[in-house]
Coordinates of C-alpha atoms in Angstrom, one line a residue:
X24 CA 14.5 3.0 -28.3
X25 CA 12.3 0.2 -29.7
X26 CA 14.7 -1.9 -31.9
X27 CA 12.2 -5.0 -32.5
X28 CA 8.9 -5.6 -32.3
X29 CA 7.8 -9.3 -32.7
X30 CA 4.2 -10.8 -32.6
X31 CA 2.4 -13.8 -32.5
X32 CA -1.0 -15.1 -33.1
X33 CA -2.4 -11.4 -31.9
X34 CA -5.7 -10.7 -33.9
X35 CA -5.3 -11.8 -37.8
X36 CA -1.4 -11.6 -37.0
X37 CA 0.2 -15.1 -37.1
X38 CA 3.3 -13.8 -36.9
X39 CA 5.2 -10.5 -37.6
X40 CA 8.6 -8.9 -37.0
X41 CA 9.3 -5.4 -37.0
X42 CA 12.5 -3.6 -36.7
X43 CA 11.9 0.0 -36.7
X44 CA 14.7 2.8 -37.5
X45 CA 16.2 5.0 -35.0
X46 CA 14.3 7.9 -36.8
X47 CA 11.0 7.9 -38.5
X48 CA 9.4 4.9 -39.1
X49 CA 5.6 4.6 -41.1
X50 CA 3.0 2.2 -40.6
X51 CA 0.9 2.0 -43.8
X52 CA -1.9 -0.4 -45.2
X53 CA -5.6 -0.5 -46.0
X54 CA -8.2 0.6 -43.6
X55 CA -9.0 -2.7 -41.6
X56 CA -5.8 -4.4 -42.3
X57 CA -4.8 -4.9 -38.9
X58 CA -2.4 -1.8 -38.2
X59 CA -4.4 -1.5 -34.8
X60 CA -2.9 -4.9 -34.0
X61 CA 0.5 -3.0 -33.7
X62 CA -0.9 -0.7 -31.6
X63 CA -2.2 -3.5 -29.1
X64 CA 1.3 -5.1 -29.2
X65 CA 2.9 -2.2 -28.1
X66 CA 0.1 -1.5 -25.3
X67 CA 0.5 -5.0 -24.2
X68 CA 4.2 -4.6 -23.6
X69 CA 3.5 -1.3 -22.1
X70 CA 1.4 -3.0 -19.2
X71 CA -2.1 -2.5 -20.7
X72 CA -5.0 -4.5 -19.8
X73 CA -4.9 -7.9 -21.7
X74 CA -8.1 -8.8 -23.4
X75 CA -8.6 -12.2 -24.7
X76 CA -10.6 -11.4 -27.5
X77 CA -7.4 -10.5 -29.3
X78 CA -5.8 -13.8 -29.2
X79 CA -6.2 -15.5 -32.7
X80 CA -8.8 -18.2 -32.4
X81 CA -7.0 -20.9 -33.4
X82 CA -4.3 -20.3 -30.9
X83 CA -3.8 -21.1 -27.5
X84 CA -2.1 -17.8 -26.6
X85 CA -0.8 -14.6 -27.9
X86 CA 2.7 -13.5 -27.1
X87 CA 4.1 -10.1 -27.9
X88 CA 8.1 -8.9 -27.3
X89 CA 9.5 -5.7 -27.6
X90 CA 13.4 -5.4 -27.6
X91 CA 14.7 -1.7 -26.5
X92 CA 18.1 -0.1 -26.1
X93 CA 18.7 2.0 -23.2
X94 CA 21.4 3.7 -21.7
X95 CA 23.1 2.2 -18.9
X96 CA 22.9 5.1 -16.6
X97 CA 19.4 5.9 -17.6
X98 CA 16.6 6.1 -15.1
X99 CA 14.9 3.1 -16.9
X100 CA 18.0 1.1 -16.0
X101 CA 17.9 2.4 -12.4
X102 CA 14.4 1.2 -12.1
X103 CA 15.3 -2.0 -13.8
X104 CA 18.3 -2.6 -11.2
X105 CA 16.2 -1.7 -8.4
X106 CA 13.7 -4.3 -9.1
X107 CA 16.6 -7.0 -8.8
X108 CA 16.8 -7.7 -12.9
X109 CA 20.0 -7.6 -14.8
X110 CA 20.2 -6.3 -18.3
X111 CA 22.8 -7.3 -21.3
X112 CA 25.2 -5.4 -22.5
X113 CA 24.4 -4.6 -26.0
X114 CA 26.6 -6.0 -28.5
X115 CA 27.1 -3.1 -30.6
X116 CA 27.3 -0.3 -28.1
X117 CA 29.1 -0.9 -24.4
X118 CA 27.2 2.1 -23.2
X119 CA 24.1 0.6 -23.8
X120 CA 21.9 -2.2 -22.6
X121 CA 19.4 -4.5 -24.4
X122 CA 15.9 -4.8 -22.6
X123 CA 13.4 -7.7 -23.5
X124 CA 9.8 -6.7 -22.6
X125 CA 7.4 -9.8 -23.2
X126 CA 3.9 -10.3 -22.6
X127 CA 1.9 -13.7 -23.1
X128 CA -2.0 -13.8 -22.9
X129 CA -3.6 -17.0 -23.0
X130 CA -7.2 -18.2 -24.2
X131 CA -8.1 -18.5 -20.6
X132 CA -6.1 -17.5 -17.0
X133 CA -4.2 -14.6 -16.3
X134 CA -1.4 -12.9 -18.7
X135 CA 2.3 -13.4 -17.9
X136 CA 5.0 -10.8 -18.2
X137 CA 8.8 -10.8 -18.2
X138 CA 11.2 -8.4 -18.6
X139 CA 14.7 -10.0 -19.9
X140 CA 13.8 -13.3 -18.8
X141 CA 12.4 -12.5 -15.2
X142 CA 9.1 -12.5 -14.3
X143 CA 7.6 -9.0 -13.9
X144 CA 4.1 -7.6 -12.6
X145 CA 2.3 -5.4 -14.8
X146 CA 2.9 -2.6 -12.9
X147 CA 6.8 -2.5 -13.3
X148 CA 5.9 -2.6 -17.5
X149 CA 3.8 0.3 -16.7
X150 CA 6.7 2.2 -15.2
X151 CA 9.4 1.1 -17.3
X152 CA 7.3 1.5 -20.6
X153 CA 6.1 5.0 -19.4
X154 CA 9.5 6.6 -19.4
X155 CA 10.4 5.2 -23.2
X156 CA 7.1 5.1 -24.9
X157 CA 4.6 7.5 -25.6
X158 CA 1.3 6.9 -27.7
X159 CA -0.6 9.8 -29.2
X160 CA -4.2 8.6 -30.2
X161 CA -7.8 9.1 -29.8
X162 CA -8.2 6.4 -27.4
X163 CA -4.5 6.3 -25.6
X164 CA -4.0 8.2 -22.3
X165 CA -2.2 11.4 -23.4
X166 CA 1.4 12.1 -22.2
X167 CA 0.0 15.2 -20.6
X168 CA -3.5 14.0 -19.3
X169 CA -3.0 14.9 -15.7
X170 CA -1.9 18.1 -14.2
X171 CA 1.2 16.4 -12.8
X172 CA 2.4 15.6 -16.1
X173 CA 1.6 19.0 -17.5
X174 CA 3.7 20.6 -14.9
X175 CA 6.5 18.2 -15.7
X176 CA 6.3 19.1 -19.3
X177 CA 6.3 22.9 -18.5
X178 CA 9.2 22.5 -16.3
X179 CA 11.3 20.5 -19.2
X180 CA 10.6 23.7 -21.0
X181 CA 11.4 25.9 -18.5
X182 CA 14.8 24.0 -17.9
X183 CA 14.7 24.6 -14.2
X184 CA 15.9 21.8 -12.8
X185 CA 18.4 23.1 -10.4
X186 CA 16.2 25.4 -9.0
X187 CA 13.6 22.7 -8.4
X188 CA 16.4 20.7 -6.7
X189 CA 16.8 23.7 -4.5
X190 CA 13.2 24.0 -3.9
X191 CA 13.0 20.4 -3.0
X192 CA 15.6 20.7 -0.3
X193 CA 14.1 23.8 1.2
X194 CA 10.7 22.2 1.0
X195 CA 12.0 18.9 2.6
X196 CA 13.5 21.1 5.7
X197 CA 10.4 23.0 6.2
X198 CA 8.2 19.9 6.2
X199 CA 10.7 18.2 8.7
X200 CA 10.7 21.4 11.0
X201 CA 6.7 21.2 10.8
X202 CA 6.9 17.4 12.0
X203 CA 9.2 18.4 14.7
X204 CA 6.8 21.4 15.8
X205 CA 3.4 19.1 15.6
X206 CA 5.2 16.5 17.6
X207 CA 6.2 18.9 20.2
X208 CA 2.8 20.7 20.4
X209 CA 0.9 17.2 20.4
X210 CA 3.3 16.5 23.3
X211 CA 2.8 19.3 25.3
X212 CA -0.1 18.5 27.5
X213 CA 1.3 14.8 28.1
X214 CA 4.5 16.7 28.6
X215 CA 3.1 18.7 31.6
X216 CA 1.4 15.9 33.1
X217 CA 5.0 14.2 33.1
X218 CA 6.9 16.8 34.5
X219 CA 4.2 17.2 37.3
X220 CA 4.8 13.6 38.2
X221 CA 8.3 13.8 37.9
X222 CA 8.5 16.8 39.9
X223 CA 6.3 15.4 43.0
X224 CA 8.4 12.4 42.7
X225 CA 11.7 13.8 43.2
X226 CA 10.4 16.1 46.1
X227 CA 9.2 12.9 47.9
X228 CA 12.7 11.2 47.4
X229 CA 14.6 14.2 48.6
X230 CA 12.4 14.6 51.3
X231 CA 13.4 11.0 52.7
X232 CA 16.6 11.6 51.5
X233 CA 17.7 7.8 51.2
X234 CA 21.4 6.6 51.4
X235 CA 22.9 3.9 49.8
X236 CA 22.0 0.5 51.5
X237 CA 20.5 2.4 54.3
X238 CA 17.5 0.2 54.5
X239 CA 19.5 -3.1 55.1
X240 CA 21.7 -1.6 57.5
X241 CA 18.5 -0.2 59.6
X242 CA 16.8 -3.5 59.3
X243 CA 19.8 -5.4 60.8
X244 CA 19.9 -2.7 63.6
X245 CA 16.2 -3.2 64.3
X246 CA 16.6 -7.0 64.3
X247 CA 19.5 -6.3 67.2
X248 CA 16.8 -4.0 69.1
X249 CA 14.2 -6.6 68.8
X250 CA 16.4 -9.3 70.0
X251 CA 18.1 -7.3 72.5
X252 CA 17.2 -9.2 75.7
X253 CA 18.3 -12.6 74.1
X254 CA 21.5 -11.0 72.9
X255 CA 22.3 -9.3 76.2
X256 CA 21.8 -12.4 78.0
X257 CA 23.6 -14.8 75.6
X258 CA 26.6 -12.2 75.2
X259 CA 27.0 -12.0 79.2
X260 CA 26.8 -15.8 79.6
X261 CA 29.8 -15.8 77.0
X262 CA 31.7 -13.1 78.7
X263 CA 31.5 -14.7 82.2
X264 CA 33.0 -17.9 80.7
X265 CA 35.6 -16.0 79.1
X266 CA 36.4 -13.2 81.3
X267 CA 34.1 -12.7 84.4
X268 CA 35.4 -9.6 85.1
X269 CA 33.7 -7.8 82.1
X270 CA 30.4 -8.9 83.9
X271 CA 30.9 -8.3 87.4
X272 CA 34.0 -5.8 88.1
X273 CA 34.3 -6.9 91.9
X274 CA 34.4 -10.5 91.5
X275 CA 37.3 -12.3 93.0
X276 CA 40.6 -12.6 91.4
X277 CA 40.5 -16.4 91.6
X278 CA 37.1 -16.3 89.6
X279 CA 37.6 -19.3 87.2
X280 CA 37.2 -18.0 83.7
X281 CA 38.7 -19.1 80.5
X282 CA 41.1 -16.4 80.4
X283 CA 42.4 -16.8 83.8
X284 CA 42.7 -20.6 83.4
X285 CA 44.7 -20.3 80.2
X286 CA 46.9 -17.7 82.1
X287 CA 47.5 -20.0 84.8
X288 CA 48.4 -23.0 82.3
X289 CA 50.8 -20.8 80.5
X290 CA 52.4 -19.5 84.0
X291 CA 52.9 -23.3 85.2
X292 CA 54.8 -24.5 81.8
X293 CA 57.0 -21.6 82.2
X294 CA 58.1 -23.1 85.6
X295 CA 59.3 -26.2 83.8
X296 CA 62.9 -26.0 82.6
X297 CA 62.8 -29.7 81.1
X298 CA 63.2 -28.7 77.3
X299 CA 61.9 -26.1 74.8
X300 CA 58.5 -27.8 74.3
X301 CA 57.0 -26.4 77.5
X302 CA 58.3 -22.8 76.8
X303 CA 56.9 -23.2 73.0
X304 CA 53.5 -24.3 74.4
X305 CA 52.9 -21.7 76.8
X306 CA 53.8 -19.1 73.9
X307 CA 50.9 -21.1 72.0
X308 CA 48.4 -20.2 75.1
X309 CA 49.6 -16.7 74.9
X310 CA 48.2 -16.3 71.5
X311 CA 45.1 -18.1 72.6
X312 CA 44.6 -15.4 75.6
X313 CA 45.3 -12.9 72.9
X314 CA 42.6 -14.0 70.8
X315 CA 40.1 -14.5 73.6
X316 CA 40.7 -11.1 74.9
X317 CA 39.8 -9.8 71.1
X318 CA 36.8 -11.7 71.2
X319 CA 35.8 -10.6 74.9
X320 CA 36.2 -7.2 73.3
X321 CA 34.0 -7.5 70.6
X322 CA 31.4 -9.4 73.0
X323 CA 31.3 -6.3 75.4
X324 CA 30.8 -4.0 72.4
X325 CA 27.8 -5.9 71.5
X326 CA 26.2 -5.4 75.0
X327 CA 26.0 -1.7 74.1
X328 CA 22.5 -2.0 72.7
X329 CA 19.7 0.6 72.8
X330 CA 16.3 -1.5 73.7
X331 CA 14.3 1.5 74.1
X332 CA 10.7 1.5 72.7
X333 CA 11.5 5.2 71.2
X334 CA 14.4 4.2 69.0
X335 CA 12.6 1.2 68.0
X336 CA 9.7 3.0 66.5
X337 CA 11.9 5.5 65.1
X338 CA 13.6 2.8 63.1
X339 CA 10.4 1.1 62.1
X340 CA 9.3 4.7 60.8
X341 CA 12.5 5.0 58.7
X342 CA 12.4 1.7 57.3
X343 CA 8.8 2.1 56.2
X344 CA 9.6 5.3 54.5
X345 CA 12.4 3.7 52.7
X346 CA 10.2 0.8 51.8
X347 CA 7.5 3.0 49.6
X348 CA 10.6 4.5 48.0
X349 CA 11.6 1.0 46.7
X350 CA 8.2 -0.2 46.1
X351 CA 7.6 2.6 43.5
X352 CA 11.0 3.1 42.3
X353 CA 13.2 -0.1 43.4
X354 CA 13.5 -2.6 43.8
X355 CA 16.4 -1.2 45.8
X356 CA 17.8 2.1 47.2
X357 CA 20.5 2.2 44.4
X358 CA 17.9 2.1 42.0
X359 CA 15.8 4.8 43.6
X360 CA 18.9 7.2 43.7
X361 CA 19.4 6.4 40.0
X362 CA 16.0 6.9 38.9
X363 CA 15.9 10.2 40.6
X364 CA 19.1 11.3 38.9
X365 CA 17.6 10.4 35.5
X366 CA 14.2 12.0 36.3
X367 CA 15.9 15.3 37.2
X368 CA 17.2 15.2 33.7
X369 CA 14.3 14.4 32.0
X370 CA 12.5 17.4 34.1
X371 CA 14.8 19.7 32.9
X372 CA 14.0 18.6 28.9
X373 CA 10.3 18.8 29.8
X374 CA 10.4 22.3 31.5
X375 CA 12.1 23.6 28.5
X376 CA 9.2 22.4 26.4
X377 CA 7.8 25.9 25.8
X378 CA 11.2 27.2 24.8
X379 CA 11.5 24.2 22.6
X380 CA 8.1 24.6 21.0
X381 CA 8.8 28.3 20.4
X382 CA 12.3 27.5 18.7
X383 CA 10.5 24.7 16.6
X384 CA 7.8 27.3 15.5
X385 CA 10.7 30.0 14.5
X386 CA 12.7 27.1 12.4
X387 CA 9.4 26.3 10.9
X388 CA 8.5 29.8 9.9
X389 CA 12.2 30.4 8.7
X390 CA 12.2 27.4 6.7
X391 CA 8.9 28.0 5.2
X392 CA 9.7 31.7 4.3
X393 CA 12.9 30.0 2.2
X394 CA 10.8 27.5 0.3
X395 CA 8.4 30.1 -0.5
X396 CA 11.0 32.2 -1.8
X397 CA 12.2 29.4 -4.2
X398 CA 8.5 28.6 -5.0
X399 CA 8.0 32.2 -6.2
X400 CA 11.2 32.1 -8.5
X401 CA 10.1 28.5 -10.0
X402 CA 6.7 30.1 -10.6
X403 CA 8.2 32.8 -12.6
X404 CA 10.2 30.3 -14.8
X405 CA 7.1 28.4 -15.1
X406 CA 4.9 31.5 -16.3
X407 CA 7.7 32.4 -18.8
X408 CA 7.7 28.9 -20.3
X409 CA 4.1 28.7 -20.4
X410 CA 4.0 32.1 -22.5
X411 CA 6.7 30.5 -24.7
X412 CA 5.1 27.2 -25.0
X413 CA 1.8 28.5 -25.6
X414 CA 2.7 30.7 -28.7
X415 CA 5.1 28.1 -30.3
X416 CA 2.5 25.5 -30.2
X417 CA -0.3 27.7 -31.5
X418 CA 2.2 28.3 -34.6
X419 CA 2.9 24.7 -35.1
X420 CA -0.7 24.2 -35.1
X421 CA -1.4 26.6 -38.0
X422 CA 1.1 24.9 -39.9
X423 CA -0.5 21.4 -39.4
X424 CA -3.8 22.6 -40.7
X425 CA -5.4 23.7 -37.4
X426 CA -5.7 27.3 -38.2
X427 CA -7.4 29.4 -35.2
X428 CA -6.6 26.5 -32.9
X429 CA -4.7 27.6 -29.7
X430 CA -3.1 26.2 -26.9
X431 CA -3.1 28.2 -23.6
X432 CA -1.1 27.1 -20.7
X433 CA -1.8 28.5 -17.3
X434 CA 0.2 29.0 -14.4
X435 CA -2.1 29.9 -11.3
X436 CA -0.1 30.7 -8.3
X437 CA -2.2 29.8 -5.1
X438 CA -3.1 32.5 -2.6
X439 CA -0.7 33.2 0.0
X440 CA -3.0 34.1 2.4
X441 CA -4.3 30.5 2.7
X442 CA -2.7 28.4 5.4
X443 CA 0.8 27.3 4.8
X444 CA 0.1 23.8 3.8
X445 CA -2.5 24.8 1.2
X446 CA -0.1 27.2 -0.2
X447 CA 2.9 25.1 -1.1
X448 CA 3.2 21.2 -2.0
X449 CA 6.2 19.1 -3.2
X450 CA 6.1 21.0 -6.5
X451 CA 6.0 24.3 -5.6
X452 CA 3.3 27.1 -5.2
X453 CA 1.5 26.8 -8.6
X454 CA -1.7 24.9 -10.4
X455 CA -0.7 24.1 -14.0
X456 CA -3.5 24.0 -16.9
X457 CA -3.2 23.0 -20.3
X458 CA -6.1 24.2 -22.1
X459 CA -7.1 23.9 -25.9
X460 CA -9.2 26.2 -28.2
X461 CA -10.1 24.4 -31.4
X462 CA -11.6 27.2 -32.9
X463 CA -11.6 31.1 -32.2
X464 CA -15.3 31.0 -31.1
X465 CA -14.6 28.0 -28.4
X466 CA -13.8 28.3 -24.9
X467 CA -10.5 27.1 -23.3
X468 CA -11.2 23.4 -22.3
X469 CA -9.2 20.8 -20.9
X470 CA -7.0 18.9 -23.1
X471 CA -8.7 15.6 -24.1
X472 CA -12.2 17.2 -23.8
X473 CA -11.7 19.7 -26.5
X474 CA -10.7 18.1 -29.8
X475 CA -11.2 15.2 -32.1
X476 CA -8.6 12.1 -32.2
X477 CA -6.7 13.6 -35.0
X478 CA -6.6 16.9 -33.8
X479 CA -5.5 15.5 -30.4
X480 CA -2.6 13.8 -32.0
X481 CA -1.3 17.0 -34.1
X482 CA -1.8 18.9 -31.2
X483 CA 0.6 16.4 -29.2
X484 CA 3.0 16.5 -32.2
X485 CA 3.1 20.3 -31.9
X486 CA 4.0 20.1 -28.2
X487 CA 6.4 17.5 -28.8
X488 CA 8.0 19.3 -31.5
X489 CA 8.1 22.7 -29.3
X490 CA 9.3 20.8 -26.4
X491 CA 12.3 19.4 -28.4
X492 CA 13.1 22.4 -29.5
X493 CA 13.1 24.5 -26.4
X494 CA 13.9 22.0 -23.6
X495 CA 17.6 20.6 -22.9
X496 CA 16.4 17.2 -22.5
X497 CA 18.0 14.6 -24.5
X498 CA 15.0 12.2 -26.0
X499 CA 17.1 10.0 -28.0
X500 CA 16.0 7.1 -25.8
X501 CA 12.0 7.9 -26.3
X502 CA 9.8 6.2 -28.7
X503 CA 6.6 8.4 -30.0
X504 CA 3.6 6.5 -31.6
X505 CA 1.1 8.6 -33.5
X506 CA -1.8 7.3 -34.5
X507 CA -4.7 9.4 -36.4
X508 CA -2.5 12.1 -36.9
X509 CA -3.3 12.7 -40.3
X510 CA -6.9 12.5 -40.1
X511 CA -8.9 15.4 -41.6
X512 CA -5.7 16.4 -43.5
X513 CA -4.5 16.8 -46.9
X514 CA -2.6 18.6 -49.7
X515 CA 0.0 21.1 -48.7
X516 CA -1.0 20.5 -44.7
X517 CA -0.3 16.9 -45.2
X518 CA 3.4 17.7 -46.5
X519 CA 4.0 19.9 -43.4
X520 CA 2.6 17.2 -41.1
X521 CA 5.3 14.7 -42.3
X522 CA 8.0 17.4 -42.4
X523 CA 7.2 17.8 -38.7
X524 CA 7.1 14.2 -38.0
X525 CA 10.7 14.1 -39.7
X526 CA 11.7 17.0 -37.5
X527 CA 10.7 15.5 -34.4
X528 CA 12.5 12.3 -35.3
X529 CA 15.7 14.2 -35.4
X530 CA 15.5 14.2 -31.5
X531 CA 13.6 10.8 -30.8
X532 CA 12.1 7.6 -32.4
X533 CA 8.9 8.4 -34.4
X534 CA 6.7 5.5 -35.4
X535 CA 3.5 6.7 -37.3
X536 CA 0.4 4.9 -38.6
X537 CA -0.8 6.9 -41.4
X538 CA -3.1 6.6 -44.6
X539 CA -1.4 9.4 -46.1
X540 CA 1.4 9.1 -48.7
X541 CA 2.7 12.5 -47.9
X542 CA 3.4 11.5 -44.5
X543 CA 4.8 8.2 -45.2
X544 CA 7.2 9.5 -47.8
X545 CA 9.2 11.4 -45.3
X546 CA 9.9 8.0 -43.2
X547 CA 13.3 6.8 -42.9
X548 CA 11.6 3.4 -43.0
X549 CA 8.3 2.0 -44.0
X550 CA 6.2 -1.1 -43.0
X551 CA 2.8 -2.4 -44.8
X552 CA 0.5 -4.1 -43.2
X553 CA -1.5 -6.4 -45.5
X554 CA -4.4 -9.0 -45.0
X555 CA -5.2 -11.9 -46.9
X556 CA -8.4 -14.2 -46.7
X557 CA -7.9 -17.6 -47.6
X558 CA -10.3 -20.5 -47.7
X559 CA -9.9 -23.2 -44.5
X560 CA -8.8 -26.5 -45.5
X561 CA -11.2 -28.1 -43.1
X562 CA -14.2 -26.3 -44.3
X563 CA -14.4 -25.0 -48.0
X564 CA -17.1 -22.7 -46.6
X565 CA -15.2 -21.0 -44.0
X566 CA -12.3 -18.6 -44.5
X567 CA -9.8 -17.2 -42.2
X568 CA -7.8 -13.8 -42.4
X569 CA -4.1 -13.6 -41.8
X570 CA -2.3 -10.2 -41.6
X571 CA 1.5 -10.0 -42.5
X572 CA 3.8 -6.9 -41.9
X573 CA 6.5 -6.3 -44.7
X574 CA 9.4 -4.1 -44.9
X575 CA 9.2 -2.0 -47.9
X576 CA 12.3 -0.9 -50.0
X577 CA 12.9 0.2 -53.3
X578 CA 10.5 -0.5 -55.8
X579 CA 8.2 -2.1 -53.2
X580 CA 8.0 1.3 -51.1
X581 CA 7.4 3.3 -54.5
X582 CA 4.6 0.8 -55.3
X583 CA 2.8 1.2 -51.9
X584 CA 3.3 5.1 -52.0
X585 CA 1.7 5.0 -55.6
X586 CA -1.4 2.9 -54.1
X587 CA -1.5 5.5 -51.4
X588 CA -1.6 8.5 -53.9
X589 CA -4.0 6.8 -56.4
X590 CA -5.3 3.5 -55.3
X591 CA -3.4 1.7 -58.3
X592 CA -0.1 1.3 -59.3
X593 CA -0.3 2.9 -62.8
X594 CA 2.7 4.5 -64.5
X595 CA 1.6 7.7 -63.6
X596 CA 1.2 7.2 -59.7
X597 CA 4.4 5.4 -59.8
X598 CA 6.2 8.5 -61.2
X599 CA 4.5 10.7 -58.6
X600 CA 5.5 8.3 -55.8
X601 CA 9.0 8.5 -56.7
X602 CA 8.9 12.2 -57.2
X603 CA 7.2 12.6 -53.7
X604 CA 9.9 10.5 -52.0
X605 CA 12.7 12.1 -53.8
X606 CA 11.1 15.7 -52.5
X607 CA 10.7 14.4 -49.0
X608 CA 13.9 13.0 -49.0
X609 CA 15.4 16.4 -49.6
X610 CA 13.1 18.2 -47.0
X611 CA 14.8 15.8 -44.6
X612 CA 18.1 16.2 -45.3
X613 CA 17.5 20.2 -45.3
X614 CA 15.9 19.4 -41.5
X615 CA 18.7 17.5 -40.3
X616 CA 21.4 20.4 -41.7

């Protein structure tokens, strides 16, 4: 709800402060007084394009600020919090917050916008104000100008929010399943190629049948075979020195080798019985003899080397096969074996891809049928709401001096025989159209192309009234601004127009720019826009205009209503003004009851 609008140096307005009431506020004044500047100010803080021509000639910049009261838990407050902006809690109501939206337009350069003291992009102002301000006028974007807005309004009347939530979930499930199916189908060709590669690779690895560290073991063995002669010669020499009997079994027992000599030394020491030292040394020589015997056994085993060319060729062939494996899937045989194990699991998954595609297709069909069923139910609620909205708005138009005008809301379900993606969208199965027939002989035409500015304003008033009555939405935070709603209206129709604006004001804040006293008299608050022309102090030949905005109360309001009725403030017109205000007040009281 708009609590305050302050303007500086915008057009002829040097300064104005407007505090509209929570119900209905009327803005009145002579033609050309500057009432359009008030709409321009509201459009500026709503994110409209800044026009330098609107800046007062003697000022460096124009500045506009709107102060709004919003619920802490409302969508607007959430949008602002997501933008990183904190609002102040209202001093009068802890459940509400104050939001300050300001726009500065310099004579040169770019305009600047702030939201509660934070710099804000113009798009943020548009998003925020689209939730709290609706302007109905000839040159303004209609609240339901687009098909999406029309469907949104129709859903509000249908009160189908729970069903729409269920459909949203079903639609999301279908799109997710469709995405999975598309991914699997797109991957099918590459999956087959991948499966063939894995299958061939696993077969090749299994054919070689590598064992952990087998290549290193075989390379060591090959090295021994390739160096067999040298190994045998060196080992034989070592054995001959340690134990000649391992080389020549017919050698004399008197042969002098290390084992024999150590044994003789130990026996010699045992013949001495001088003290225990010799016996100790003899035992140590026995230990040395035992170690040498162990070495002799290991050397003897080393002589058992198969140096045949056939064994060497087989070793080289095996090592070559293992090297090929490590070159492709290594660098080690452990890596090859690990890769083969993982490849087997991947192959099993890939081999299951046709079945996976069928399962995904079945899931996609299931979710589509569920979403389609809910979309049809949603379509029924819209069709019922469309019939109700059309008849109720048409009835309202008759009372607003538009007899013969008709609103026709069409809900057109899409052809189910089309492709799935052409039938359902994120909002269901319907295309919604709001068509307007200004007179009986006219064709049904899209709203905005079939009516004048005044007719459009009254059509939108009728729609807002019906929506407020039929929907369960609380629009107490919305500010409706009507311009030219009274064009071509007079007499009894003017009274009905004012009455219906007051009726809408029971549900939302209404600000109406009007030339009709019958309309203004229904307002809970009234502001007069007056322009004065003053000679310039610098140049007596030049003049400048200044527009002021004044809140009217008591006698001042009676005088303004009298002026609007008769163009003068005669006693007769003043009495007529008082009577009109009193009658309108009674009608408003009856509306409230």
